[in-house]
Amino acid sequence: MRAFVPLAGGLLASLSSAQVLVDFQVAEPPPVPNSGQQCTMLILERTFGNSYGDPEIVEYSPPTDCGAVGSWAAVTLNFTVTSNGTQYDRLGIFTFQNTEIWRTSTPEPTTDGIIWTYTKDVTRYIPLFDKPGTFILELDNIVTSTDTGQYATTLYATFYASSGEYPTAGQSNMIVPISTMLNNTSDEASVPPAFSLNVTLPQNTVEIYAELYASGNGDEEFWYYNTADEYLGYLPPGTTYGGGPFREVRLLVDGQVAGVAFPYAVIFTGGINPAVWRPITSYGAIDLPTYFLDLTPFAPVFADGLPHNVTLDVASAETNHTLNQNWYVSGLLQVVTDPSGKQTTGSITAYDAQPYAITETTASIGGADVNITVKAQRSLKIEATIVSGSGTTNNVVFQQSMDFTNTQYYLDDANTQNVAQISSGSIISTHNGVSVLTDNFDYPLYINFSALVDNDTVTSYYTTFDHSYNRQLVPAPFILGSDISERQQTAGYLTLLTTGLVTANGTSNNTFSYIDTRGNTYDRDVNAAYDVITYDEQSGSLATTPLPTFPLASNAQFIPGARLPGGRVCA
Ligand SMILES: *[C@@H]1O[C@H](CO)[C@@H](O)[C@H](O)[C@H]1NC(C)=O
Ligand SMILES: *[C@@H]1O[C@H](CO)[C@@H](O)[C@H](O)[C@H]1NC(C)=O
Ligand SMILES: *[C@@H]1O[C@H](CO)[C@@H](O)[C@H](O)[C@H]1NC(C)=O
Ligand SMILES: *[C@@H]1O[C@H](CO)[C@@H](O)[C@H](O)[C@H]1NC(C)=O
Ligand SMILES: *[C@@H]1O[C@H](CO)[C@@H](O)[C@H](O)[C@H]1NC(C)=O
Ligand SMILES: *[C@@H]1O[C@H](CO)[C@@H](O)[C@H](O)[C@H]1NC(C)=O
Ligand SMILES: *[C@@H]1O[C@H](CO)[C@@H](O)[C@H](O)[C@H]1NC(C)=O
Ligand SMILES: *[C@@H]1O[C@H](CO)[C@@H](O)[C@H](O)[C@H]1NC(C)=O
Ligand SMILES: *[C@@H]1O[C@H](CO)[C@@H](O)[C@H](O)[C@H]1NC(C)=O
Ligand SMILES: *[C@@H]1O[C@H](CO)[C@@H](O)[C@H](O)[C@H]1NC(C)=O
Ligand SMILES: *[C@@H]1O[C@H](CO)[C@@H](O)[C@H](O)[C@H]1NC(C)=O
Ligand SMILES: *[C@@H]1O[C@H](CO)[C@@H](O)[C@H](O)[C@H]1NC(C)=O
């Protein structure tokens, strides 16, 4: 099925009144049954005004009218938000049963108002949804006389009954959080310093798959623009932060590295030029990617039934691996237990992992240029033999091979600030020779920033972004795998006058392609220019609902300002 929205220039004259802007992140519609019984329940409804440290906390009970509890074929969350006025982008964290299940951020509103809806597949969290518990949405917002936007949110969950055609979704036996376990806030930890907690698993644990959430915030929001400490002094003061651009999220068990993630650089909608992320947000801004590791080699370690120290941290390529404040991290373990109930035995038979990635920092400095390259390489291989209480033997091999290169070009006394970063890798885990977890990823990121005018009355710059998310991912043998190729190319101008008025414009071109291990497909090409959708085409088996018809946007180009590397603010 195809739909096409042509440039509707002729409509301009007839639309004189203000228009609500429909924001969205390009993504596949969740691969859910398209027939059969479904039940939708309201999880929460809340307007986040001055909501700092004041999350929405509600009690959840599973629906009983959509087949046996937990027997569902799929579960989705549908989050709809409106906001009117001027406001910064905010982080939103959904915590359920002390486990983070969705990290999001908000598009910035316009004076004529915005609305967005995102439907997220949470089928892999059925072991949480099949029992009552506390659901928390923390969305820390601050309303002032100038930042007037509140975020009015509604969250529904939809449960899809299983059937002959749509069987019960694959699932683990239990999900164990790696979180702060607090009941009155969202449960992510702020690092540095490293976060650790004691985790106790059942003695009959035979497989463990970890999922990690991680995002750079504050002085780490533009981590890919942070400069190696040894060269920071060559740049004009305030250009950017130190700590360099390499970031590795590590998971340790009893002090030993069990696996690592090279994060995708999510650009929030207030980043560098907010106008280019409107109405199409940067990829990942509404649904931040997460990272998966096979911790099955550690099953015999946890099988003693005693507490083990699980640590999450983020390391840089600096000599002492330090970085700035802060990263928010959390995680969860999908645990598979043996039906015998008897204790798992076995051991790690080969462990080849360095505590930190191998890194190299070089620079070429001359004239008005400072060019700095940071490279990192990570190899890890852990082998183990796991013997279940039922007597089956599982020979596990978990391997990671990842590469990172970031070159920053500060030219013309840093009037030009370009970054070229490629993070790529291959993660594979086999159980008795059969592949159970794979993650082949490639995340090229190119940003060019050029100051055009910078004097007492005017600051203006032009930026271009070319950012891709190419990822072939199977998170665990019981979780649907997918192959996504996404590319976003954006460009725009931002001008700040001494009067405080910020005006900006931008264009955004997006190509997105999805295929999953059940054969579902989805493709979408969508472009925006100056807040208006100029081209929109979709196809594939998941393209079952027509594309929205986008109203012509308001001419509201007023933005609260833009955040830049180094804590600079254009506002
Ligand atoms: C999500 O909720 C919105 C608002 O209630 C509704 O219009 C939309 O149809 C829902 N979408 C899905 C996929 O459930
Ligand atoms: C924004 O305005 C719309 C339309 O008037 C309204 O329905 C919605 O509740 C408003 N949202 C907020 C957060 O004020
Ligand atoms: C959260 O609530 C659970 C269940 O009531 C309790 O066991 C746990 O101690 C609480 N956590 C904290 C940090 O208070
Ligand atoms: C949340 O609970 C923790 C532990 O019980 C307590 O220390 C903290 O003050 C509480 N925070 C809020 C915002 O109520
Ligand atoms: C885990 O180990 C680290 C040192 O590696 C220590 O600082 C931390 O307190 C330990 N955490 C727990 C929960 O025991
Ligand atoms: C973690 O468990 C160990 C025992 O394995 C215990 O010594 C330590 O005190 C525990 N730490 C915390 C913070 O509970
Ligand atoms: C890390 O190194 C930097 C630069 O040498 C130094 O300023 C900082 O104090 C060190 N931090 C730690 C935790 O050792
Ligand atoms: C820095 O990189 C730019 C762009 O590749 C190049 O033109 C310039 O010559 C380089 N400067 C130095 C000092 O290497
Ligand atoms: C700043 O630059 C603008 C645009 O080039 C120019 O019109 C204006 O006169 C300049 N102002 C000052 C104080 O130099
Ligand atoms: C950035 O500039 C370089 C050098 O001029 C160019 O090769 C590259 O295509 C530009 N990238 C983007 C995203 O505009
Ligand atoms: C987006 O595509 C349009 C039409 O092909 C083109 O004019 C524009 O330059 C592109 N914008 C970016 C940022 O690549
Ligand atoms: C975008 O902004 C730049 C710089 O202010 C301006 O020259 C250009 O005309 C604007 N483009 C559109 C289509 O408004």
PDB file of N, CA, C and O in Angstrom, residues 15 19-22 531-533 548-554:
ATOM      1  N   LEU A  15      -5.746  28.495   4.196  1.00  0.00           N
ATOM      2  CA  LEU A  15      -5.501  28.170   5.603  1.00  0.00           C
ATOM      3  C   LEU A  15      -4.897  29.367   6.302  1.00  0.00           C
ATOM      4  O   LEU A  15      -3.697  29.523   6.376  1.00  0.00           O
ATOM      5  N   GLN A  19      -2.146  26.430  12.911  1.00  0.00           N
ATOM      6  CA  GLN A  19      -2.197  24.995  12.727  1.00  0.00           C
ATOM      7  C   GLN A  19      -1.337  24.300  13.768  1.00  0.00           C
ATOM      8  O   GLN A  19      -0.219  24.709  14.040  1.00  0.00           O
ATOM      9  N   VAL A  20      -1.904  23.227  14.295  1.00  0.00           N
ATOM     10  CA  VAL A  20      -1.143  22.399  15.224  1.00  0.00           C
ATOM     11  C   VAL A  20      -0.136  21.579  14.418  1.00  0.00           C
ATOM     12  O   VAL A  20      -0.480  21.009  13.383  1.00  0.00           O
ATOM     13  N   LEU A  21       1.094  21.555  14.880  1.00  0.00           N
ATOM     14  CA  LEU A  21       2.142  20.813  14.182  1.00  0.00           C
ATOM     15  C   LEU A  21       2.128  19.356  14.662  1.00  0.00           C
ATOM     16  O   LEU A  21       2.095  19.102  15.866  1.00  0.00           O
ATOM     17  N   VAL A  22       2.143  18.413  13.730  1.00  0.00           N
ATOM     18  CA  VAL A  22       2.153  16.987  14.075  1.00  0.00           C
ATOM     19  C   VAL A  22       3.595  16.491  14.005  1.00  0.00           C
ATOM     20  O   VAL A  22       4.165  16.352  12.918  1.00  0.00           O
ATOM     21  N   ASP A 531       9.121  23.186   8.259  1.00  0.00           N
ATOM     22  CA  ASP A 531       8.004  22.712   9.086  1.00  0.00           C
ATOM     23  C   ASP A 531       6.906  21.984   8.301  1.00  0.00           C
ATOM     24  O   ASP A 531       5.944  21.517   8.899  1.00  0.00           O
ATOM     25  N   VAL A 532       7.024  21.900   6.993  1.00  0.00           N
ATOM     26  CA  VAL A 532       5.953  21.301   6.189  1.00  0.00           C
ATOM     27  C   VAL A 532       6.456  19.985   5.579  1.00  0.00           C
ATOM     28  O   VAL A 532       7.576  19.919   5.070  1.00  0.00           O
ATOM     29  N   ILE A 533       5.605  18.951   5.628  1.00  0.00           N
ATOM     30  CA  ILE A 533       5.951  17.693   4.972  1.00  0.00           C
ATOM     31  C   ILE A 533       5.825  17.892   3.460  1.00  0.00           C
ATOM     32  O   ILE A 533       4.765  18.296   2.965  1.00  0.00           O
ATOM     33  N   PRO A 548      -0.743   9.863   7.917  1.00  0.00           N
ATOM     34  CA  PRO A 548      -1.542  11.034   8.287  1.00  0.00           C
ATOM     35  C   PRO A 548      -1.436  12.098   7.198  1.00  0.00           C
ATOM     36  O   PRO A 548      -0.414  12.183   6.512  1.00  0.00           O
ATOM     37  N   THR A 549      -2.488  12.863   7.044  1.00  0.00           N
ATOM     38  CA  THR A 549      -2.360  14.024   6.158  1.00  0.00           C
ATOM     39  C   THR A 549      -1.948  15.178   7.046  1.00  0.00           C
ATOM     40  O   THR A 549      -2.626  15.490   8.026  1.00  0.00           O
ATOM     41  N   PHE A 550      -0.825  15.741   6.753  1.00  0.00           N
ATOM     42  CA  PHE A 550      -0.268  16.761   7.628  1.00  0.00           C
ATOM     43  C   PHE A 550      -0.851  18.113   7.285  1.00  0.00           C
ATOM     44  O   PHE A 550      -0.845  18.514   6.125  1.00  0.00           O
ATOM     45  N   PRO A 551      -1.364  18.822   8.276  1.00  0.00           N
ATOM     46  CA  PRO A 551      -1.813  20.181   7.988  1.00  0.00           C
ATOM     47  C   PRO A 551      -0.588  21.031   7.661  1.00  0.00           C
ATOM     48  O   PRO A 551       0.526  20.707   8.074  1.00  0.00           O
ATOM     49  N   LEU A 552      -0.791  22.075   6.926  1.00  0.00           N
ATOM     50  CA  LEU A 552       0.312  23.007   6.719  1.00  0.00           C
ATOM     51  C   LEU A 552       0.646  23.627   8.061  1.00  0.00           C
ATOM     52  O   LEU A 552      -0.249  23.957   8.830  1.00  0.00           O
ATOM     53  N   ALA A 553       1.894  23.737   8.337  1.00  0.00           N
ATOM     54  CA  ALA A 553       2.292  24.219   9.648  1.00  0.00           C
ATOM     55  C   ALA A 553       2.019  25.700   9.788  1.00  0.00           C
ATOM     56  O   ALA A 553       1.824  26.406   8.812  1.00  0.00           O
ATOM     57  N   SER A 554       2.029  26.108  11.013  1.00  0.00           N
ATOM     58  CA  SER A 554       1.998  27.535  11.285  1.00  0.00           C
ATOM     59  C   SER A 554       3.314  28.125  10.802  1.00  0.00           C
ATOM     60  O   SER A 554       4.251  27.408  10.493  1.00  0.00           O
TER      61      SER A 554
END
